[in-house]
Short mmCIF file of C-alpha atoms and ligand atoms in Angstrom, two decimals:
data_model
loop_
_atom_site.label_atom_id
_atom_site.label_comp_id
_atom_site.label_asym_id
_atom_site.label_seq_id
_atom_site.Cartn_x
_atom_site.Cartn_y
_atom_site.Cartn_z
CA UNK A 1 -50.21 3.06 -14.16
CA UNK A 2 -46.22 2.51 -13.67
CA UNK A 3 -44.89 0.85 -11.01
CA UNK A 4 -41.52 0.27 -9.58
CA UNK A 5 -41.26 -3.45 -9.45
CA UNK A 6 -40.00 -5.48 -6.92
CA UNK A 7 -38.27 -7.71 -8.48
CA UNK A 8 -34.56 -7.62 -7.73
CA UNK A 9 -32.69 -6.31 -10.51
CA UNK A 10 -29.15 -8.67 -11.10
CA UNK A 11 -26.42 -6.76 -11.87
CA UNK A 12 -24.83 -8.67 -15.09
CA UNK A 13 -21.91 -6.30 -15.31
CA UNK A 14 -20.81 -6.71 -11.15
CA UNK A 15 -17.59 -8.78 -11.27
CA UNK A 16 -19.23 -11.15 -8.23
CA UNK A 17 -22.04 -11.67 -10.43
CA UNK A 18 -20.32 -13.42 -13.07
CA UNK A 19 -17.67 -15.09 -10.53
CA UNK A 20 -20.75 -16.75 -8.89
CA UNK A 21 -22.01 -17.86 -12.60
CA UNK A 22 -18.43 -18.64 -13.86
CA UNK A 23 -18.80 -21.28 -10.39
CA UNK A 24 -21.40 -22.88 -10.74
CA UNK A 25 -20.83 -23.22 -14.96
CA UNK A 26 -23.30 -20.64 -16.46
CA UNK A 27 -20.59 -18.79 -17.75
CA UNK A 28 -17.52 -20.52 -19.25
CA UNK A 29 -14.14 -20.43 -21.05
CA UNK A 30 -14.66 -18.32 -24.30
CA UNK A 31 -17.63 -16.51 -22.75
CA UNK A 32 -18.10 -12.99 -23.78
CA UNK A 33 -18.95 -10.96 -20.43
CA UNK A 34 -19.20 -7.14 -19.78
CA UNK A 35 -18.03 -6.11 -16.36
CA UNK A 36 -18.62 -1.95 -14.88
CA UNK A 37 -15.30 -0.67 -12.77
CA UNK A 38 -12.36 1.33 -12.71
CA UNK A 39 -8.55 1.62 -15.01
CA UNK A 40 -6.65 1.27 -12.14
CA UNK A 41 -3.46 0.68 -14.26
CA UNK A 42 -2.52 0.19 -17.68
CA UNK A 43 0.81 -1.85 -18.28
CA UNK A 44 2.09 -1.08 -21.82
CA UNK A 45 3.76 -4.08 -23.63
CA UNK A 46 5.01 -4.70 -26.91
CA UNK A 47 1.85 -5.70 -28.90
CA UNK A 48 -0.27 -5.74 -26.16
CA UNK A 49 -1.21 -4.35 -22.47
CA UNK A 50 -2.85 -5.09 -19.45
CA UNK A 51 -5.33 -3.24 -18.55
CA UNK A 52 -5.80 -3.68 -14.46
CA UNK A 53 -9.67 -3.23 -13.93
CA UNK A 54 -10.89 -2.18 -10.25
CA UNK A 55 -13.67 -3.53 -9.02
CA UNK A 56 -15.37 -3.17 -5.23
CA UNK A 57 -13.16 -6.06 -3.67
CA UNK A 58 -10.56 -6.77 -6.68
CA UNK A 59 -8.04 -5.96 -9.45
CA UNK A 60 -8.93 -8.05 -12.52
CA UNK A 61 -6.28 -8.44 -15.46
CA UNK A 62 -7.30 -8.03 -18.60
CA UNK A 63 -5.13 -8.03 -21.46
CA UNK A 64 -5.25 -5.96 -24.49
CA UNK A 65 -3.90 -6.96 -28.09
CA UNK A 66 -3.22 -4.32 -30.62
CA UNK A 67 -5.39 -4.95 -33.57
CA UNK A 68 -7.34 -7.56 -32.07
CA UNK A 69 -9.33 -5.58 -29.29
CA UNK A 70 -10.93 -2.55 -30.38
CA UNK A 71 -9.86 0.98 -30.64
CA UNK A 72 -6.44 1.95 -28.83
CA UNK A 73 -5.74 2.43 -25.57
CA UNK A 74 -4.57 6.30 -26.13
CA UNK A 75 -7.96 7.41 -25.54
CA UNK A 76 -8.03 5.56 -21.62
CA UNK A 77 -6.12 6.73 -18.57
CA UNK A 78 -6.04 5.45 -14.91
CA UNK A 79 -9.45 5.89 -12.90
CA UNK A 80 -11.43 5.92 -16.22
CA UNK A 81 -15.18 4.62 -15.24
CA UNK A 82 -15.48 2.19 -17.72
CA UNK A 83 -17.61 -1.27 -19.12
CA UNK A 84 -15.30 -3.63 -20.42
CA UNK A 85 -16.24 -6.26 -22.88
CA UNK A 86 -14.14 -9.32 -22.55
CA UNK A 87 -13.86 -12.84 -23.36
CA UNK A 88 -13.30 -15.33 -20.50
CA UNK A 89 -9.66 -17.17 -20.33
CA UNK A 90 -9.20 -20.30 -18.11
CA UNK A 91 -6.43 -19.39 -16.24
CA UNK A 92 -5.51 -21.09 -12.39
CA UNK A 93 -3.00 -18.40 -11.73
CA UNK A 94 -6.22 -16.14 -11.37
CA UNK A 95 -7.85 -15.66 -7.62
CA UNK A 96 -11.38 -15.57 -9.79
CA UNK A 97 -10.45 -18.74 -12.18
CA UNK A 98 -9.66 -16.80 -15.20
CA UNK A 99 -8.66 -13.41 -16.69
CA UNK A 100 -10.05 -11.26 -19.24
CA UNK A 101 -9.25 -10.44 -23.17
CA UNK A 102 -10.34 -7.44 -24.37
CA UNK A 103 -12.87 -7.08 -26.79
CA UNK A 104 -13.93 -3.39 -26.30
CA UNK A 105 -13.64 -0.88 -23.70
CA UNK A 106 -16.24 1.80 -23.28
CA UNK A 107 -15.71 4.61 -21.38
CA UNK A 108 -18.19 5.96 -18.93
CA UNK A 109 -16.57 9.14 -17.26
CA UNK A 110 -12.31 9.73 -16.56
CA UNK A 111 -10.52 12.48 -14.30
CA UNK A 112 -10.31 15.66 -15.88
CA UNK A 113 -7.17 16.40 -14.37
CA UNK A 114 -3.86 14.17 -13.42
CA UNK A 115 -4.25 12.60 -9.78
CA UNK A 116 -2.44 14.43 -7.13
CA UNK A 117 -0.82 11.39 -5.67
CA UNK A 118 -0.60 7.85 -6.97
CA UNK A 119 -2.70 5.33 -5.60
CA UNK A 120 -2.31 2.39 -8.09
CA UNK A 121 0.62 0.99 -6.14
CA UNK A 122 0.93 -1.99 -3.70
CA UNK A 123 0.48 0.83 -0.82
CA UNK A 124 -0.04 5.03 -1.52
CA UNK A 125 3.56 6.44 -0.71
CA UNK A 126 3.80 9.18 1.68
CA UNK A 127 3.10 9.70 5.05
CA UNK A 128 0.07 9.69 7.49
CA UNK A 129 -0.76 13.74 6.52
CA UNK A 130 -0.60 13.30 3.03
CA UNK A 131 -2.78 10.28 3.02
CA UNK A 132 -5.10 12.00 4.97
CA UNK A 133 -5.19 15.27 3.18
CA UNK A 134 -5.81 13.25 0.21
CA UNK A 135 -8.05 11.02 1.46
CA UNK A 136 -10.50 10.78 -0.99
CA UNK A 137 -9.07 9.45 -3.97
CA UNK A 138 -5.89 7.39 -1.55
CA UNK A 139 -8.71 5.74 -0.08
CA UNK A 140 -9.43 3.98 -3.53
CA UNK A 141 -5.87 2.36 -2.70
CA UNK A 142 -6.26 -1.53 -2.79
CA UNK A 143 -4.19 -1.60 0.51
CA UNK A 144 -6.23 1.28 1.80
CA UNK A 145 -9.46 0.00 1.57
CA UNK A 146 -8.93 -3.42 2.42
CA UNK A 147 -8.44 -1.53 6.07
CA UNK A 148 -11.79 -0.08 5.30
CA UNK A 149 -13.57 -3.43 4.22
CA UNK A 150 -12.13 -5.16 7.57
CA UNK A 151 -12.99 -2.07 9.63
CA UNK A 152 -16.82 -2.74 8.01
CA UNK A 153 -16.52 -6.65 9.25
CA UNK A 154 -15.54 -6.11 12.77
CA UNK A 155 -18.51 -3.45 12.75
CA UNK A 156 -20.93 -5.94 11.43
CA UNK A 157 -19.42 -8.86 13.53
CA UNK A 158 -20.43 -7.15 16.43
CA UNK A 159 -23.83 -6.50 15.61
CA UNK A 160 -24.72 -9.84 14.37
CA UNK A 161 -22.73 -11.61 17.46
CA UNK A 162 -25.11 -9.42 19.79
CA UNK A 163 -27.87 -9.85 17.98
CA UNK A 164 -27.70 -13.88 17.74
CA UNK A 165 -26.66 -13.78 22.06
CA UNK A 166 -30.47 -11.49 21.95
CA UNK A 167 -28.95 -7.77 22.22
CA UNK A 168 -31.36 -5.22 21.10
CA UNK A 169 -30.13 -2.41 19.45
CA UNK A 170 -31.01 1.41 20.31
CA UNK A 171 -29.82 4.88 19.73
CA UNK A 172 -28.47 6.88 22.29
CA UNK A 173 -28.74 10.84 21.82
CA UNK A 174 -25.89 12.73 20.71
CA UNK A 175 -26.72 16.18 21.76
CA UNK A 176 -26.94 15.78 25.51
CA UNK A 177 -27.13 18.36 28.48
CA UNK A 178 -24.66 16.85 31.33
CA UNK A 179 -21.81 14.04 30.40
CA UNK A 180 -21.90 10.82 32.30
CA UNK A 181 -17.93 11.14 33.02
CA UNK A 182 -18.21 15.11 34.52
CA UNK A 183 -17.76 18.32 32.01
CA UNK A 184 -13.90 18.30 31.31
CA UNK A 185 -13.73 16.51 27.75
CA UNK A 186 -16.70 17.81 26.46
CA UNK A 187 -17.57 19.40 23.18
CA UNK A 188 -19.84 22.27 24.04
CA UNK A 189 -22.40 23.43 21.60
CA UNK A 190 -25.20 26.40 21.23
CA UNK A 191 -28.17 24.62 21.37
CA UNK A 192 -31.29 27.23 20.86
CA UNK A 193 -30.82 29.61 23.69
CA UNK A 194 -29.11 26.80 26.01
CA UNK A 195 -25.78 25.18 26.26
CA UNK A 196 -25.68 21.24 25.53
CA UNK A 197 -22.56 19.15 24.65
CA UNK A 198 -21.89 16.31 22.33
CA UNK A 199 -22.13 12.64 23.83
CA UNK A 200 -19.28 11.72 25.33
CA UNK A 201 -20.15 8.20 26.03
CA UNK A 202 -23.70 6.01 25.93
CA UNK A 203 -23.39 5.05 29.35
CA UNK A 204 -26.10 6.26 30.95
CA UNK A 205 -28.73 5.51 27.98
CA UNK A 206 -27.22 2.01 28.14
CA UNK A 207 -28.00 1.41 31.75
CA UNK A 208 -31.34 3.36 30.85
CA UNK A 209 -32.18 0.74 28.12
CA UNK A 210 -31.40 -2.56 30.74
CA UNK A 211 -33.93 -1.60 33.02
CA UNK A 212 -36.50 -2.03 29.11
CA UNK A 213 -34.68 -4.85 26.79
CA UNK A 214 -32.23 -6.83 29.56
CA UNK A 215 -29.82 -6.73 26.88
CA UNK A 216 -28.75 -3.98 25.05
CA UNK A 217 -26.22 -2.71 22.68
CA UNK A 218 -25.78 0.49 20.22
CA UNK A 219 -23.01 1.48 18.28
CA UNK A 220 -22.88 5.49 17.94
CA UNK A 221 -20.29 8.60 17.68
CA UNK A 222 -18.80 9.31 20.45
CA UNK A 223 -16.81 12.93 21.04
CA UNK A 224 -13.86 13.59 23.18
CA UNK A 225 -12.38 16.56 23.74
CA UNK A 226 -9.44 15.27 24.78
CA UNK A 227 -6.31 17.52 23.92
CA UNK A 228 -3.73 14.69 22.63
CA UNK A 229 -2.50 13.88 19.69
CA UNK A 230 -1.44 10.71 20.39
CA UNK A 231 -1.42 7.59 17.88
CA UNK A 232 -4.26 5.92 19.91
CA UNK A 233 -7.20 9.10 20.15
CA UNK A 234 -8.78 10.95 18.08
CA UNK A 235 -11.86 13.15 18.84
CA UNK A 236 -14.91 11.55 17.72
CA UNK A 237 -14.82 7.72 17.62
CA UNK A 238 -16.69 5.03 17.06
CA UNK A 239 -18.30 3.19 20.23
CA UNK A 240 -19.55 0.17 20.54
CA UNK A 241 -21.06 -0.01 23.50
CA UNK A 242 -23.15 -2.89 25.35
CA UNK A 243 -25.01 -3.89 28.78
CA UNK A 244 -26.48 -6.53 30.04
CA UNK A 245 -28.42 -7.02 33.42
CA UNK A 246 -29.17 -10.44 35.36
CA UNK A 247 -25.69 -10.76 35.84
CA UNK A 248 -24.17 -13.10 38.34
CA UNK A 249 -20.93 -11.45 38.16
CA UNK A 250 -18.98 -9.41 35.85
CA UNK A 251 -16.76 -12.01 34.81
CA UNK A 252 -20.30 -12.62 32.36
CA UNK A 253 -19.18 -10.03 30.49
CA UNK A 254 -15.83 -10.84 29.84
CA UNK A 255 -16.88 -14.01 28.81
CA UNK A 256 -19.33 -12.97 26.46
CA UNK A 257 -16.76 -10.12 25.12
CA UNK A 258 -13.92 -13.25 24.76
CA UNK A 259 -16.46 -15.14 22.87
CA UNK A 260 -17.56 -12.07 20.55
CA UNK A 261 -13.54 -11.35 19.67
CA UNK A 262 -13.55 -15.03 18.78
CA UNK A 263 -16.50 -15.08 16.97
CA UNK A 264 -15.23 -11.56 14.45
CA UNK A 265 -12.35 -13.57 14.02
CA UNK A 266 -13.93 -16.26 12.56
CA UNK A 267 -16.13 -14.04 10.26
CA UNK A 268 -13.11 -12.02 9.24
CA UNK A 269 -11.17 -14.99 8.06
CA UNK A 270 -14.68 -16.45 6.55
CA UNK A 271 -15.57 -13.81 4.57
CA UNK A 272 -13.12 -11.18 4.49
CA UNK A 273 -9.88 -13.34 3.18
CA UNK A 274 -9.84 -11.43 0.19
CA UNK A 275 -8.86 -8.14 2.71
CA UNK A 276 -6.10 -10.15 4.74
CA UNK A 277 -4.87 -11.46 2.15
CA UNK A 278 -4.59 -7.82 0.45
CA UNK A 279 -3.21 -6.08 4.06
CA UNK A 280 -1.08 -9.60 4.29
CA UNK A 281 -2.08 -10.34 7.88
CA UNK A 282 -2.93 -13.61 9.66
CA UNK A 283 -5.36 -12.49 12.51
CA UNK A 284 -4.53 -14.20 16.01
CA UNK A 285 -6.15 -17.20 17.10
CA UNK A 286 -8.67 -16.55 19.87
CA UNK A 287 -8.41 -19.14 22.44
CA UNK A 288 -9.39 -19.07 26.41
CA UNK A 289 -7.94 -15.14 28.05
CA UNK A 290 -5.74 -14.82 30.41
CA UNK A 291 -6.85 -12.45 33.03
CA UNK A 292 -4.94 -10.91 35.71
CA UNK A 293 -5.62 -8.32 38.44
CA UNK A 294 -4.77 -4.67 38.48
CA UNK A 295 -2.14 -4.69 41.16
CA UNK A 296 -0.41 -7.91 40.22
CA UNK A 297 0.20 -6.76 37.29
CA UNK A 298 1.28 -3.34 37.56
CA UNK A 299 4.13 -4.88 40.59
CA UNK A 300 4.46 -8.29 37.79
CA UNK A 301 5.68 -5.36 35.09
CA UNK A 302 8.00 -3.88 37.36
CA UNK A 303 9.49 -6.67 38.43
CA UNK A 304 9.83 -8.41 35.60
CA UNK A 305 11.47 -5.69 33.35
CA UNK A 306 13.06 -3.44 36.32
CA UNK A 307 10.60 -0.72 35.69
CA UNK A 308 9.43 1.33 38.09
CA UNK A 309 5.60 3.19 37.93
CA UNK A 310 5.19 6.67 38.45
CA UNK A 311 1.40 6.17 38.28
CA UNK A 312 -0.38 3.87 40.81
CA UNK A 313 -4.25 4.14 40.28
CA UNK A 314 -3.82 3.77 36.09
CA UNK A 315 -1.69 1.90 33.33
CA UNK A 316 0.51 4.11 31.94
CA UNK A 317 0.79 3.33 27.74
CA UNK A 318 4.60 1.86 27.97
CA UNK A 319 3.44 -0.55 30.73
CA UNK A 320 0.40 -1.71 28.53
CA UNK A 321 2.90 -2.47 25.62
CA UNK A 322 5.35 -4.50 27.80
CA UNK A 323 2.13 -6.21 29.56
CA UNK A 324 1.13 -6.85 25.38
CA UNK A 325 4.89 -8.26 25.19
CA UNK A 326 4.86 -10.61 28.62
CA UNK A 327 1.81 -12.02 28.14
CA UNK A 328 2.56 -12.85 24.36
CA UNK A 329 5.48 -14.39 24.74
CA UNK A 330 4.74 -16.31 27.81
CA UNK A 331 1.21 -17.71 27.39
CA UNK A 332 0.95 -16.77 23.58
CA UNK A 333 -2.13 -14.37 24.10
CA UNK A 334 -2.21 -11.57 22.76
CA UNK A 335 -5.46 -10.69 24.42
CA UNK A 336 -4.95 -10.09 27.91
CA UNK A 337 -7.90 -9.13 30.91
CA UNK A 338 -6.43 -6.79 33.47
CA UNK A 339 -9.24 -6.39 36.37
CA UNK A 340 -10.12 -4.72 39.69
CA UNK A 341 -9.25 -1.86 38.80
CA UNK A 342 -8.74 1.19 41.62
CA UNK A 343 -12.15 2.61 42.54
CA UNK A 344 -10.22 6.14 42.63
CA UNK A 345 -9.87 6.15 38.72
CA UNK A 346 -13.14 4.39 37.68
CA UNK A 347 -16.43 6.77 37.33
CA UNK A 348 -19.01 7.03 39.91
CA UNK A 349 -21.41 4.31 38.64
CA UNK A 350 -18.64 1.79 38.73
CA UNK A 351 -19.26 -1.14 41.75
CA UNK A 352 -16.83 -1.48 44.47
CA UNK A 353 -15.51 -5.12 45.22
CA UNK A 354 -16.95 -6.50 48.41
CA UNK A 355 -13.91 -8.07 48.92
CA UNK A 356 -11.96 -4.66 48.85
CA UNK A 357 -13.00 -1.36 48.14
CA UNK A 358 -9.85 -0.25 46.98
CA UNK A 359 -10.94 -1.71 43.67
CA UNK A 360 -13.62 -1.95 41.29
CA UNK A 361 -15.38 -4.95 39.55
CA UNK A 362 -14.12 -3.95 36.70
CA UNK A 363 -12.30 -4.69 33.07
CA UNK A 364 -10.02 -3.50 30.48
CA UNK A 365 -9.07 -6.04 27.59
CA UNK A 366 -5.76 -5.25 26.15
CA UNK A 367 -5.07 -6.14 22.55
CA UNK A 368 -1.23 -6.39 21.49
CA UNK A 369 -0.72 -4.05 24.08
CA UNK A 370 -3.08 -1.80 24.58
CA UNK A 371 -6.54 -1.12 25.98
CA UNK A 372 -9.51 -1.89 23.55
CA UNK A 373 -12.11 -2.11 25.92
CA UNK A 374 -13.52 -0.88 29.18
CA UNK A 375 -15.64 -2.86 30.98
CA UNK A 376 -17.39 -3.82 34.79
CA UNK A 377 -20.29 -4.41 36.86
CA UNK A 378 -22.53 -1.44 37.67
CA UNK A 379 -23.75 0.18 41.17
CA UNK A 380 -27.53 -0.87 40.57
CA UNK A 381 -29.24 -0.26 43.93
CA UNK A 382 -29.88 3.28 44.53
CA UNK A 383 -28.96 3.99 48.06
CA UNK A 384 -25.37 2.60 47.07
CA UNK A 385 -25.14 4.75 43.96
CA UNK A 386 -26.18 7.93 45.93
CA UNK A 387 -23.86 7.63 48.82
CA UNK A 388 -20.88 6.74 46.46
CA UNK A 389 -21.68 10.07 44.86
CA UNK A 390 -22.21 12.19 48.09
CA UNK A 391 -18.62 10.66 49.26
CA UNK A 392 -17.15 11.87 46.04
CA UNK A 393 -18.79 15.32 46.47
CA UNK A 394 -21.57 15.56 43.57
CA UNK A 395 -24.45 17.27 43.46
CA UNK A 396 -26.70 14.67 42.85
CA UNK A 397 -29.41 16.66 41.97
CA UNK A 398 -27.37 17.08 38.82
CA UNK A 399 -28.06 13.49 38.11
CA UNK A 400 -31.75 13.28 38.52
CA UNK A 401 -32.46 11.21 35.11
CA UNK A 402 -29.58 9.14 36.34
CA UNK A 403 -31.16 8.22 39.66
CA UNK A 404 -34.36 7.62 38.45
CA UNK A 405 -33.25 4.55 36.91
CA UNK A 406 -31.89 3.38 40.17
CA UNK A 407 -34.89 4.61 42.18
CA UNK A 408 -37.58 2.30 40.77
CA UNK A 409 -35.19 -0.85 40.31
CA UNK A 410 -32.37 -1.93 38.45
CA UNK A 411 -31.01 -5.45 38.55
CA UNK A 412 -27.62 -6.29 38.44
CA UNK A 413 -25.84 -5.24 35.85
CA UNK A 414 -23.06 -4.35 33.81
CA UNK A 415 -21.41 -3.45 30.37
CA UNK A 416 -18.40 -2.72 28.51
CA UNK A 417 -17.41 0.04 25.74
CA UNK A 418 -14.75 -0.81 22.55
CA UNK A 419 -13.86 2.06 20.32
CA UNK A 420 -14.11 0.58 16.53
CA UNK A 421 -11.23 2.40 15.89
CA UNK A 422 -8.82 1.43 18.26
CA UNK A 423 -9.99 -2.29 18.34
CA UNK A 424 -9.60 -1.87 14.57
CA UNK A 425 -5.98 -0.79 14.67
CA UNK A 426 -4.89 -2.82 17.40
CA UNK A 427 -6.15 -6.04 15.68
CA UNK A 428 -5.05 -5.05 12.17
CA UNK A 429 -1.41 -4.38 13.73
CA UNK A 430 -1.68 -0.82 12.44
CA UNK A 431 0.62 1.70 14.18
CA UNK A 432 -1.65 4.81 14.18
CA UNK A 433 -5.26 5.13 14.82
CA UNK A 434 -6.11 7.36 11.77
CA UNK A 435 -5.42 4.28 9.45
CA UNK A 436 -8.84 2.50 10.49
CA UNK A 437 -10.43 6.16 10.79
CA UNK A 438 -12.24 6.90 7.07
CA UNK A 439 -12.46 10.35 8.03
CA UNK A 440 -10.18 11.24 11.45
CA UNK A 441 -11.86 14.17 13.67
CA UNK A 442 -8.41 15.22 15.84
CA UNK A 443 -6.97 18.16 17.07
CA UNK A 444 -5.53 19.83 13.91
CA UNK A 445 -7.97 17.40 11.11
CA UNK A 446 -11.46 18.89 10.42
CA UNK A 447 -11.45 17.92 7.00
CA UNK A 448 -12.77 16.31 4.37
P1 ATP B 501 -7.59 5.63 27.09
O1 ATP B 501 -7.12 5.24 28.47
O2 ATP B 501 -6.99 4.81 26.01
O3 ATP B 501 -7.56 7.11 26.85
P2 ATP B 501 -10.24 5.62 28.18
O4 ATP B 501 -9.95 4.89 29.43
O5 ATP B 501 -10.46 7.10 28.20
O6 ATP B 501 -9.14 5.25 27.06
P3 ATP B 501 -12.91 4.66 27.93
O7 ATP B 501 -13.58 5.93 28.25
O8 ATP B 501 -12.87 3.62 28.94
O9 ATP B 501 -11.44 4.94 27.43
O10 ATP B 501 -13.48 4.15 26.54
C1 ATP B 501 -13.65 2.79 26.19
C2 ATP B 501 -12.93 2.48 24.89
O11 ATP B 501 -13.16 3.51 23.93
C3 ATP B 501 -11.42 2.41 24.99
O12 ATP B 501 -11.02 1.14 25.43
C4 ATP B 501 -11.00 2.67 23.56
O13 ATP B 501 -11.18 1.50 22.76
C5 ATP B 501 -12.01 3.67 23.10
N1 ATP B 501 -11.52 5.05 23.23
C6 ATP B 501 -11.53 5.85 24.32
N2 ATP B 501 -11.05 7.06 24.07
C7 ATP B 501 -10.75 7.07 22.75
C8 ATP B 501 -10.23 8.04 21.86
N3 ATP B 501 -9.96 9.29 22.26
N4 ATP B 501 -10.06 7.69 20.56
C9 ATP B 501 -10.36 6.46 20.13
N5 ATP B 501 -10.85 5.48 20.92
C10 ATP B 501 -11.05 5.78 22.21
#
């Protein structure tokens, strides 16, 4: 009989293979290695060239010398697949330790056809379209990806900062038949001989999922069919969404969501420094959070830079930025925790303050001046969640799956939402949203 073995099978030829050998002194100077990757630029000399090898996480010099290494570089052009046979050179200037001579170069596959747009710069040159349009190959950009490889920490960050606090992880539906914010920004599909609409936010699988594991989180699509094109949306994000019940108050949350941003942080700069140091950014220190209420801050704002708001229940974007800019430069945060906000702008589950029912026990954390989260305490006892929506004029029969949660006992709870995207772009100090989206769903992008 065969078998498929399960022993792991080393990859001699990955570059982070032999780094780990080179390291720990299994391979040496004047080793002959083989490593698999990419031509990602070829750098003619007289005599000689280097040959720029991409790998998953680097650019490796090599250098070839005419008559010494093998064949002739004629026959190789940029994003060539190739196995490169090298000896090992000692050299400190090197991130790795040491660079590469040529021996031989064998060719795996190559481009049949000139790239459309050159990607083996510093940073692709064009603008945000043409990167997009192109995103397939620009995405191979060193610059580009680095985004990419961050984007992938903060994702995994999350996940392993919930799981260690013991978050259990579900999945929400997609395909739903009523949204938990009301109809308006919803994608609406055929489903069968029915209409259903695309998930326009976990929330009420979330709560669902309290009342089975305490504390839960998921991180899924969610769809918006929000008709901006601002720098900030795009249709279908990322969400990564969490609850938690027991809570004494929903200043638990923020506390947990302070020490989560500090905790990706940390990873980021552990294990990602290859990325930063690629994208050339030092990530902010995360130290204790200001937090400030709703209505101070909107009246702090307009005092404080003689600006006047035209909208009273909401932060408008330019008062988020200069919030960003006080709270910077004054306390040297550039995390900030507005709260209470009105009860007339948060959704129906959201739970008034005792204190004032103006307002809401509720969150948003701004990031370098602007919203990256959404967050509060939860109505959990049922009589309280149906009166708030008969005073608000739903049909509650509408929200029977809702209720039912409520009806047979909920404790108190509460949760907050972060769209990868945005968190992405606001802590990578990137100016549009699509630059931390691989593939951007917005109003005029449906492709690739
Ligand atoms: P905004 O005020 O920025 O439009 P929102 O109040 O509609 O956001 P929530 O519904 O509270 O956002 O969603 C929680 C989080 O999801 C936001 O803080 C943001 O990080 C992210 N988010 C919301 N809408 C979008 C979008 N269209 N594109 C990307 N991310 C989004």
């Amino acid at each position: 009989m065969e078998y498929i073995s399960l022993e792991k099978k080393v990859d001699n030829y990955d570059i982070e293979v032999i780094i780990e050998k080179y390291k720990n002194g299994e391979i040496k100077n004047n080793d002959t290695v083989k490593v698999k990757g990419y031509i990602h630029r070829i750098r003619k000399m007289s005599g000689f060239a280097f040959v720029i090898l991409r790998t998953s996480r680097r650019l490796i010099q090599s250098v070839f010398t005419d008559g010494e290494s093998k064949g002739s570089l004629d026959n190789y052009e940029e994003e060539d697949t190739v196995i490169l046979t090298g000896t090992i050179v000692n050299d400190e200037r090197s991130k790795m330790g040491f660079e590469l001579r040529v021996i031989e170069i064998e060719k795996l596959s190559g481009p049949i056809e000139t790239l459309p747009i050159v990607i083996n710069k510093k940073q692709v040159d064009c603008n945000i379209d043409v990167l997009l349009d192109n995103r397939i190959i620009t995405m191979r950009n060193p610059y580009e990806r680095a985004i990419f490889k961050l984007v992938d920490g903060i994702l995994f960050a999350f996940r392993d900062f919930l799981r260690k606090e013991g978050f259990t992880e579900f999945i929400p539906p997609k395909i739903v038949q009523a949204g938990a914010e009301g109809g308006a920004d919803m994608f609406q599909i055929e489903y069968f001989d029915k209409l259903a609409y695309l998930n326009q936010s976990p929330q009420m699988y979330k709560q669902i999922m309290v009342g089975v594991f305490n504390k839960v989180f998921t991180t899924s699509p969610v769809f918006r069919a929000e008709k901006h094109g601002t720098r900030r949306h795009i249709n279908e994000f990322e969400g990564l969404d969490l609850e938690m019940g027991f809570i004494d108050s929903f200043e638990d949350i923020m506390v947990l969501e302070a020490r989560m941003m500090k905790y990706l942080v940390d990873v980021l700069n552990k294990d990602y420094a290859l990325e930063l140091e690629e994208i050339n950014l030092k990530l902010p220190e995360v130290k204790d959070i200001p937090m400030i209420k709703f209505a101070e801050v909107k009246d702090l704002i307009a005092k404080e830079y003689n600006r006047p708001y035209r909208d009273k229940f909401d932060l408008e974007p330019e008062e988020e930025k200069l919030i960003g800019k006080y709270f910077n430069e004054k306390y040297n945060s550039q995390f900030v925790f507005v709260t209470h906000y009105p009860e007339k702008k948060r959704p129906f589950y959201a739970k008034e303050d005792p204190k004032d029912s103006n307002y809401t026990l509720s969150f948003d954390l701004l990031l370098n001046g602007a919203e990256i989260t959404t967050g509060g305490q939860r109505i959990n006892d049922y009589n309280e969640q149906v009166a708030k929506m008969q005073r608000r004029g739903m049909d509650i029969t509408q929200f029977e799956d809702y209720l039912t949660m409520h009806k047979y006992g909920m404790p108190p709870h509460g949760g907050l939402g972060i769209g990868l995207e945005r968190l992405s772009m606001k802590l990578l100090q990137l100016e549009n949203i699509r630059m931390t989206t691989a593939f951007p769903r917005d109003m005029e992008r449906l492709r690739p």
